[in-house]
Amino acid sequence: MRIPTSFLVFVIICLVLLLGGCQSTNENTNTTATSTATPPGAQELTQVPRPAKIEQAMKDRGDQDQAKPTLKIVSPAANATVGGSTVELKLDLGGDLKGYMPHKDPATQKGNHIHVILDNEPYEAYYEIGQPFELRNVAAGKHTLRVFPSRPWHESFKNDGAFQMVEFTVKGGGDASKPTTTKDGQKMADPAKSPGKTAEPAKTANANSNTSPTPAREGKDFAPSNSGDVDPTKPLLTYSRPKGEYKGEDADPIMIDFWLSNAKLQGDGGTFRVRYTIDGGEAKFIDKWDPIWLSGWINGKHQVKLELVDQAGKVVDNGGYNSTTREITVAR
Ligand SMILES: [Cu+2]
């Protein structure tokens, strides 16, 4: 059978038009995506294996990734009342460390660290655990604090005792010399005040009794938030990753990682599932408690939602913490 040349030419022209059309659509969505959240369907995400770069990093670390670090929150003590908006976090790291020690390498700005989560806000990284970490601008009221050890690529250790959680209360948050906080804990008016910190509220029980002015301590300003009505003995999903901005090769693939307390997933012999939804698209499930990596992100802002659900697909209620949505930014 012979195909007429004119028909072949027609087919080729159609293909060229089709491809050209697709391409320009993609470019369009790319440019608009920077200002608004990416609409579902604009990107095709696929789950990929753990990146070779991380596999290599694990090998280079020897048996450190088999460590079983445990954390104990020394301060704030469980159910403590803290006066003032600066909350000092002190941790005891123990367990089978196999060389695991939080520390930021000044050259690479990377290293093992602790993920510190106030209420259900994005975590902050805590590197030098030999000295306290300051949670600054903490709003008055009830709070939860969650901590767990993490690797340089932000994957958490998931052994027993790694995760710790306390509840505490802040009374009279804000700087006494300036009405920066309202009782509802609105945004602190003057974050520039924080680094000065000349008149630190009296902390008599402070182990750091040096007379010299306190050096710049590790710490972070926290956005106003309060604790959910969380029961630490009930199933709890703690969102960890992704967060913030992803650039260049760090943006592909992107890891989803979380902590699970009092809950076993279906693939681990339990009944729960973790449901994730990107940009409001089709929901997918994670049935084993391991990080996953997703490839194919397009530039712009993305909404990542992680939920702990039961067999019926219903979110397990626990103070609202079991359904968390974070916005991340991808700039490849
Ligand atoms: Cu991290």
Coordinates of C-alpha atoms and ligand atoms in Angstrom, one line a residue:
M1 CA 0.0 0.0 0.0
R2 CA 1.3 3.4 -0.9
I3 CA 0.6 6.5 1.1
P4 CA 0.4 9.7 -1.0
T5 CA 3.1 12.2 -0.3
S6 CA 0.6 15.0 0.1
F7 CA -1.0 13.0 3.0
L8 CA 2.3 12.6 4.7
V9 CA 3.0 16.3 4.4
F10 CA -0.4 17.0 5.9
V11 CA 0.3 14.7 8.9
I12 CA 3.7 16.4 9.5
I13 CA 2.1 19.9 9.4
C14 CA -0.5 18.7 11.9
L15 CA 2.2 17.3 14.3
V16 CA 4.2 20.5 14.1
L17 CA 1.1 22.6 14.9
L18 CA 0.1 20.3 17.7
L19 CA 3.5 20.4 19.4
G20 CA 3.8 24.1 18.9
G21 CA 0.4 24.5 20.5
C22 CA 1.3 22.4 23.5
Q23 CA 4.5 24.3 24.0
S24 CA 3.0 27.7 24.0
T25 CA 0.3 26.6 26.5
N26 CA 3.0 25.4 28.9
E27 CA 4.9 28.6 28.6
N28 CA 1.8 30.5 29.3
T29 CA 1.1 28.6 32.5
N30 CA 4.7 29.0 33.6
T31 CA 4.6 32.7 33.4
T32 CA 1.2 33.1 35.1
A33 CA 2.0 30.5 37.8
T34 CA 4.4 32.9 39.5
S35 CA 1.6 35.2 40.7
T36 CA -1.1 32.7 41.6
A37 CA -1.2 29.1 42.8
T38 CA -0.8 26.5 40.1
P39 CA -4.1 25.2 38.8
P40 CA -4.5 21.4 39.0
G41 CA -3.6 19.7 35.7
A42 CA -1.0 22.2 34.8
Q43 CA 1.7 19.9 36.0
E44 CA 2.2 16.2 36.0
L45 CA 3.9 15.0 39.1
T46 CA 5.4 11.5 39.3
Q47 CA 6.8 9.7 42.2
V48 CA 10.5 8.9 41.7
P49 CA 13.0 6.9 43.8
R50 CA 15.2 8.4 46.4
P51 CA 17.6 10.7 44.4
A52 CA 21.1 9.2 43.8
K53 CA 22.6 12.3 45.4
I54 CA 20.9 11.5 48.7
E55 CA 21.8 7.8 48.4
Q56 CA 25.4 8.9 48.0
A57 CA 25.2 11.3 51.0
M58 CA 23.8 8.4 53.1
K59 CA 26.8 6.2 52.1
D60 CA 29.2 9.0 52.8
R61 CA 27.8 9.3 56.3
G62 CA 28.7 5.7 57.2
D63 CA 26.2 4.2 59.6
Q64 CA 24.9 7.5 60.8
D65 CA 21.6 7.0 59.0
Q66 CA 21.1 3.9 61.1
A67 CA 21.3 6.1 64.2
K68 CA 18.4 6.1 66.6
P69 CA 18.6 9.6 68.1
T70 CA 16.2 10.5 70.9
L71 CA 15.2 13.9 72.1
K72 CA 13.9 15.2 75.4
I73 CA 12.5 18.7 75.7
V74 CA 14.1 20.1 78.8
S75 CA 12.7 23.6 78.4
P76 CA 9.9 24.6 78.2
A77 CA 8.8 22.0 80.6
A78 CA 5.5 20.2 79.9
N79 CA 2.6 22.5 80.8
A80 CA 5.0 25.3 81.9
T81 CA 3.9 28.9 81.9
V82 CA 6.4 31.1 80.3
G83 CA 6.5 34.8 81.0
G84 CA 7.2 37.0 78.0
S85 CA 7.2 36.3 74.3
T86 CA 10.7 34.7 74.1
V87 CA 10.6 31.0 74.8
E88 CA 13.9 29.2 75.4
L89 CA 14.1 25.8 73.9
K90 CA 16.6 23.4 75.4
L91 CA 16.9 19.8 74.3
D92 CA 18.7 16.7 75.5
L93 CA 19.9 14.5 72.6
G94 CA 20.5 10.9 73.4
G95 CA 20.0 7.4 72.1
D96 CA 22.2 5.5 69.7
L97 CA 23.7 8.4 67.8
K98 CA 26.4 6.6 65.6
G99 CA 28.0 10.0 65.2
Y100 CA 24.8 11.9 64.6
M101 CA 25.1 15.5 65.9
P102 CA 23.3 18.6 64.8
H103 CA 25.6 21.2 63.4
K104 CA 25.6 23.7 60.5
D105 CA 28.7 23.5 58.3
P106 CA 29.7 27.1 57.7
A107 CA 31.0 26.3 54.2
T108 CA 27.9 24.5 52.9
Q109 CA 25.3 26.0 55.3
K110 CA 24.0 22.5 55.7
G111 CA 24.1 19.8 58.3
N112 CA 22.1 17.7 60.7
H113 CA 19.5 19.7 62.5
I114 CA 16.4 19.5 64.6
H115 CA 13.0 20.5 63.2
V116 CA 11.2 22.7 65.7
I117 CA 7.5 23.2 65.2
L118 CA 5.4 25.7 67.2
D119 CA 1.7 24.9 67.0
N120 CA 1.1 23.8 63.5
E121 CA 3.3 26.3 61.8
P122 CA 6.1 25.5 59.4
Y123 CA 9.1 24.1 61.2
E124 CA 12.3 26.0 62.0
A125 CA 15.7 24.4 61.9
Y126 CA 17.8 24.3 65.1
Y127 CA 21.5 23.4 64.5
E128 CA 23.6 24.1 67.5
I129 CA 21.9 22.3 70.3
G130 CA 24.7 23.0 72.8
Q131 CA 23.0 26.4 73.3
P132 CA 19.3 27.2 73.6
F133 CA 17.1 28.1 70.7
E134 CA 15.0 31.1 71.1
L135 CA 11.4 31.2 69.9
R136 CA 10.8 34.9 69.6
N137 CA 7.6 36.9 69.4
V138 CA 5.5 34.0 70.6
A139 CA 1.9 35.1 71.1
A140 CA 0.2 34.9 74.4
G141 CA -1.8 31.8 75.0
K142 CA -1.5 28.0 74.7
H143 CA 1.0 26.4 72.5
T144 CA 2.4 23.1 71.4
L145 CA 6.0 22.5 70.6
R146 CA 7.1 19.5 68.5
V147 CA 10.7 18.5 67.8
F148 CA 12.5 15.7 66.0
P149 CA 16.0 15.1 64.5
S150 CA 16.6 15.6 60.9
R151 CA 19.3 15.0 58.3
P152 CA 21.0 17.7 56.1
W153 CA 18.4 16.9 53.4
H154 CA 15.6 17.4 55.9
E155 CA 14.5 13.8 56.1
S156 CA 13.5 13.1 59.7
F157 CA 14.6 10.2 61.9
K158 CA 11.6 8.1 62.7
N159 CA 12.7 5.9 65.5
D160 CA 11.0 5.6 68.9
G161 CA 11.8 8.5 71.1
A162 CA 12.9 10.8 68.3
F163 CA 9.8 12.9 68.4
Q164 CA 8.9 14.9 71.4
M165 CA 6.0 17.2 72.1
V166 CA 5.1 19.5 75.0
E167 CA 2.3 22.0 75.7
F168 CA 3.0 25.3 77.4
T169 CA 1.4 28.6 77.9
V170 CA 2.8 32.1 77.3
K171 CA 1.6 34.8 79.6
G172 CA 2.0 38.4 78.7
G173 CA 3.8 37.8 75.4
G174 CA 5.4 40.8 73.8
D175 CA 7.9 43.4 75.0
A176 CA 6.8 45.1 78.2
S177 CA 8.2 48.4 77.1
K178 CA 6.1 48.5 73.9
P179 CA 2.6 47.4 73.2
T180 CA 3.7 45.2 70.4
T181 CA 1.3 42.3 71.1
T182 CA -2.4 42.4 71.4
K183 CA -4.1 39.8 73.5
D184 CA -5.2 38.1 70.4
G185 CA -1.6 37.7 69.4
Q186 CA -1.5 39.8 66.2
K187 CA 1.6 40.2 64.2
M188 CA 4.4 41.7 66.2
A189 CA 4.8 45.3 65.2
D190 CA 8.5 45.6 65.3
P191 CA 10.6 42.5 64.5
A192 CA 13.7 44.7 64.3
K193 CA 13.5 45.0 68.0
S194 CA 14.4 41.4 68.5
P195 CA 18.1 41.2 67.7
G196 CA 18.8 44.1 70.1
K197 CA 17.4 42.3 73.1
T198 CA 19.1 44.6 75.6
A199 CA 16.5 44.2 78.3
E200 CA 15.8 40.5 78.3
P201 CA 13.1 39.7 80.8
A202 CA 14.5 38.3 84.0
K203 CA 15.3 34.6 83.5
T204 CA 16.7 33.7 86.9
A205 CA 16.9 30.0 86.1
N206 CA 19.0 30.6 83.0
A207 CA 22.0 28.3 82.9
N208 CA 23.8 30.8 80.8
S209 CA 24.8 33.0 83.7
N210 CA 27.7 34.7 81.8
T211 CA 28.0 38.3 82.6
S212 CA 28.9 39.3 79.0
P213 CA 26.0 40.2 76.7
T214 CA 24.4 37.2 75.2
P215 CA 25.9 36.5 71.8
A216 CA 23.5 36.3 68.9
R217 CA 21.6 33.1 69.8
E218 CA 20.1 30.8 67.4
G219 CA 16.4 31.5 67.2
K220 CA 13.6 32.8 65.1
D221 CA 10.7 35.2 65.1
F222 CA 7.4 33.3 65.0
A223 CA 4.2 34.3 63.4
P224 CA 1.3 34.6 65.7
S225 CA -0.3 31.3 66.4
N226 CA -1.9 29.2 69.1
S227 CA -2.2 25.6 69.9
G228 CA -4.9 23.5 68.4
D229 CA -6.9 21.3 70.8
V230 CA -4.4 18.5 70.4
D231 CA -4.4 15.2 72.3
P232 CA -0.8 13.9 72.3
T233 CA -2.0 10.3 72.9
K234 CA -4.2 10.3 69.8
P235 CA -3.1 9.7 66.2
L236 CA -1.1 12.7 65.0
L237 CA 0.4 13.6 61.7
T238 CA 3.2 16.2 61.9
Y239 CA 3.8 17.9 58.6
S240 CA 7.5 18.4 58.0
R241 CA 8.4 18.8 54.4
P242 CA 8.2 20.4 51.8
K243 CA 8.5 23.9 53.0
G244 CA 9.7 27.3 51.7
E245 CA 11.5 27.8 48.5
Y246 CA 13.0 25.3 46.2
K247 CA 15.6 26.4 43.6
G248 CA 17.5 24.8 40.8
E249 CA 18.3 21.1 41.3
D250 CA 16.7 21.1 44.8
A251 CA 13.4 21.7 43.1
D252 CA 13.4 18.3 41.3
P253 CA 12.5 16.0 42.8
I254 CA 10.9 17.5 46.0
M255 CA 10.5 15.3 49.1
I256 CA 7.4 14.8 51.2
D257 CA 8.2 13.9 54.7
F258 CA 6.2 13.7 58.0
W259 CA 6.2 12.3 61.5
L260 CA 3.5 9.9 62.7
S261 CA 2.6 9.4 66.3
N262 CA 0.1 6.8 67.6
A263 CA -0.8 5.7 64.2
K264 CA 0.3 3.0 61.8
L265 CA -0.2 3.2 58.1
Q266 CA -1.9 0.4 56.1
G267 CA 1.4 -0.7 54.5
D268 CA 3.0 -0.9 57.9
G269 CA 0.3 -3.2 59.3
G270 CA -2.0 -0.5 60.5
T271 CA -5.2 1.1 59.3
F272 CA -4.4 4.7 58.6
R273 CA -3.4 6.4 55.4
V274 CA -1.6 9.6 54.6
R275 CA -3.4 11.5 51.8
Y276 CA -1.6 14.2 49.9
T277 CA -3.1 16.7 47.5
I278 CA -1.0 19.1 45.4
D279 CA -2.6 22.3 44.2
G280 CA -6.0 21.0 44.9
G281 CA -5.6 18.2 42.4
E282 CA -6.3 14.5 42.6
A283 CA -5.7 13.1 46.1
K284 CA -3.0 10.4 46.4
F285 CA -2.0 8.2 49.2
I286 CA 1.1 7.2 51.1
D287 CA 0.7 3.9 52.8
K288 CA 4.2 3.4 54.3
W289 CA 5.9 5.7 56.7
D290 CA 8.7 6.8 54.5
P291 CA 9.5 10.0 52.6
I292 CA 8.4 10.1 48.9
W293 CA 9.9 12.2 46.2
L294 CA 7.9 13.9 43.5
S295 CA 9.2 15.1 40.2
G296 CA 7.8 17.4 37.6
W297 CA 7.1 20.6 39.5
I298 CA 6.6 23.7 37.4
N299 CA 7.7 27.1 38.5
G300 CA 5.5 29.1 40.8
K301 CA 3.6 28.6 44.1
H302 CA 2.2 25.3 45.1
Q303 CA -0.2 24.1 47.8
V304 CA 0.8 20.9 49.5
K305 CA -1.8 19.3 51.7
L306 CA -1.1 16.4 54.0
E307 CA -3.8 14.6 55.9
L308 CA -4.0 11.6 58.2
V309 CA -7.1 9.7 57.2
D310 CA -8.9 6.6 58.5
Q311 CA -10.1 3.6 56.5
A312 CA -13.1 5.5 55.4
G313 CA -11.0 8.3 54.1
K314 CA -12.0 10.6 56.8
V315 CA -9.5 13.0 58.4
V316 CA -8.7 11.8 61.9
D317 CA -9.5 14.7 64.1
N318 CA -6.8 16.0 66.5
G319 CA -7.0 19.7 67.1
G320 CA -6.8 20.4 63.3
Y321 CA -3.2 19.2 63.1
N322 CA -4.0 16.2 60.9
S323 CA -4.8 18.3 57.9
T324 CA -2.1 20.7 57.0
T325 CA -1.6 22.8 53.9
R326 CA 1.6 24.6 53.1
E327 CA 2.5 26.9 50.3
I328 CA 5.9 26.3 48.7
T329 CA 7.6 28.1 45.9
V330 CA 9.4 26.4 43.1
A331 CA 12.0 28.3 41.0
R332 CA 13.9 25.9 38.8
Ligands
CU1 CU 15.3 20.5 57.8

